[in-house]
């Protein structure tokens, strides 16, 4: 379904990520028509108007669309004639959207989903191949961009032994009691801190406790940060790279001291689901924590930054060598897009544009196995995300 021009895209969602993705597709996706679809028409109109203003030079209007995802006929109508579908919605909607995309013979990408959802989408591979379309889950920052940088490093070296990924979205300065703020749902963040981390170590896929194996990192222009293992960060990469690598692990990055505070609250029981009795009332500690954390973080207006580091170690010309890739991105005052919105939307839109050009073979595989990583990284760089690359001697 490759087309050189005139693509019709449908972006689901009306938040900042969806708006940034719509703008990106308008600028780089050879778009003739872009729809922003949401359950609430008012939200869709507001996001579409913002995207249209930003695409004024392209003379491309982004159209709002109200879609009830429970009504398959409405969804099919929205996708009719589309070359690409991009989901920025909560992961619970992604499988249904992927199924609808296959039926509409449209390529599909999303900004991220738990591994179980991504695996369910990949089971649609036979239907996708028959329809001549590709389905890509987890096309945001990490997994997504980080996975392609890992592949770039692995193909740059003659032999690769280990890959380590460090990624995090943080305020531009430490703020609040946890030195942290987020635009993500606090419940999703809590799962990151509570679920075991899946890694590849000694060539075997293992699970380790979250918030462990802390280490310090220095990022240019940011300073010293800390990183810990967290649940779900690595998606399918440990399984995909088993047999090719000895080690694959990903850690989440925060300001120093954050993980110690979170671990202390976890160990004291503040994140337990089992209710406790207080003055005759039953209270679930986790619900209380989620309520208070959401209230505190929703009041924070600090501008954000995103950091990503991918280290690939192995050998080049028989010598121990490391390929390193660093990205630091900040809130963009010109567009009003946050660093999280930029680093999530731009890679996902770049992936979908490549799909629409026929650069991804029909089917459904993990992004690390089917996305043309060099083309993808080149597209991401075109969008202004700066990636510092270094090939250097390694001690191991």
C-alpha angles and dihedrals in degrees: 000000000000117000128181094212144353101055120173113216130188115200115193116214135044103224130103094281092052092046092049090048092051090051091048093052089048091054101038110011102077087244126181094172134017125188124194107205126194138153089246114060092201092059091045091051092051094049093044092050091052092049092047091054090052091050094049092118090055091050088226121142120209110215124214120228132187111216129178104208090202090065107074094191091057091047092049090050091051092052097044110126094004121143094192139026122193123190120204090162127113110289093252089076098047101086093052091048092049090051091049091048091055091050089050091046091239129138115249134209134165137194096238147319140181113277092254091058092045090051091050090053090049089057086068089069097109092051091045092052090049090051091047095238137117128229120206125183124187100030099151129093101303119034095023112040092028091052092053092048088052089052091047091054093045092053092044093057122063091227128014124203106169143011125199123188127194119186136163146152114217139160114270088251132022109271137175130008093306096040086238146099131178143188090210122098107272090227090061091049091051091055088055089057098042106040119082117259117245113218141161112239130163085001093298130107108241139172121227132183115272120247092034136116094042119193138174124243133186121215122191111253092008108062132214118353133169132233134200138176112267135181123271097002098120097048110187098341098101090055095040093052097042107122092024100060136033094209134028121162139152128205131193118236126223139151114288113279097024098105094046090056093046092047091051091054090046092050091049090056101252090132098047118121095209109099120238127205117247118177090336095311125110112231128180107218093211093053090050092049092048092050095049095042093049090050093050096044095044089061093056115099097175114140114247141228133200127212128193129178126178119186121189117187128191137094137312119187088351094303128111105260138175126207110202131189125187130185126183116178131176140194109289111227092191095062099020091233116141122230089252091053092048097046093045101041101039097055092044093049090045090053092050092048089054090049091052089052091054094249093130118062117239115270136058123280135146111283092243090062104042112022112096095241100198093050091044095051091047089053092049091051090051087061093060101260103138117217119188112210128196134174110198144158114276130210092224 
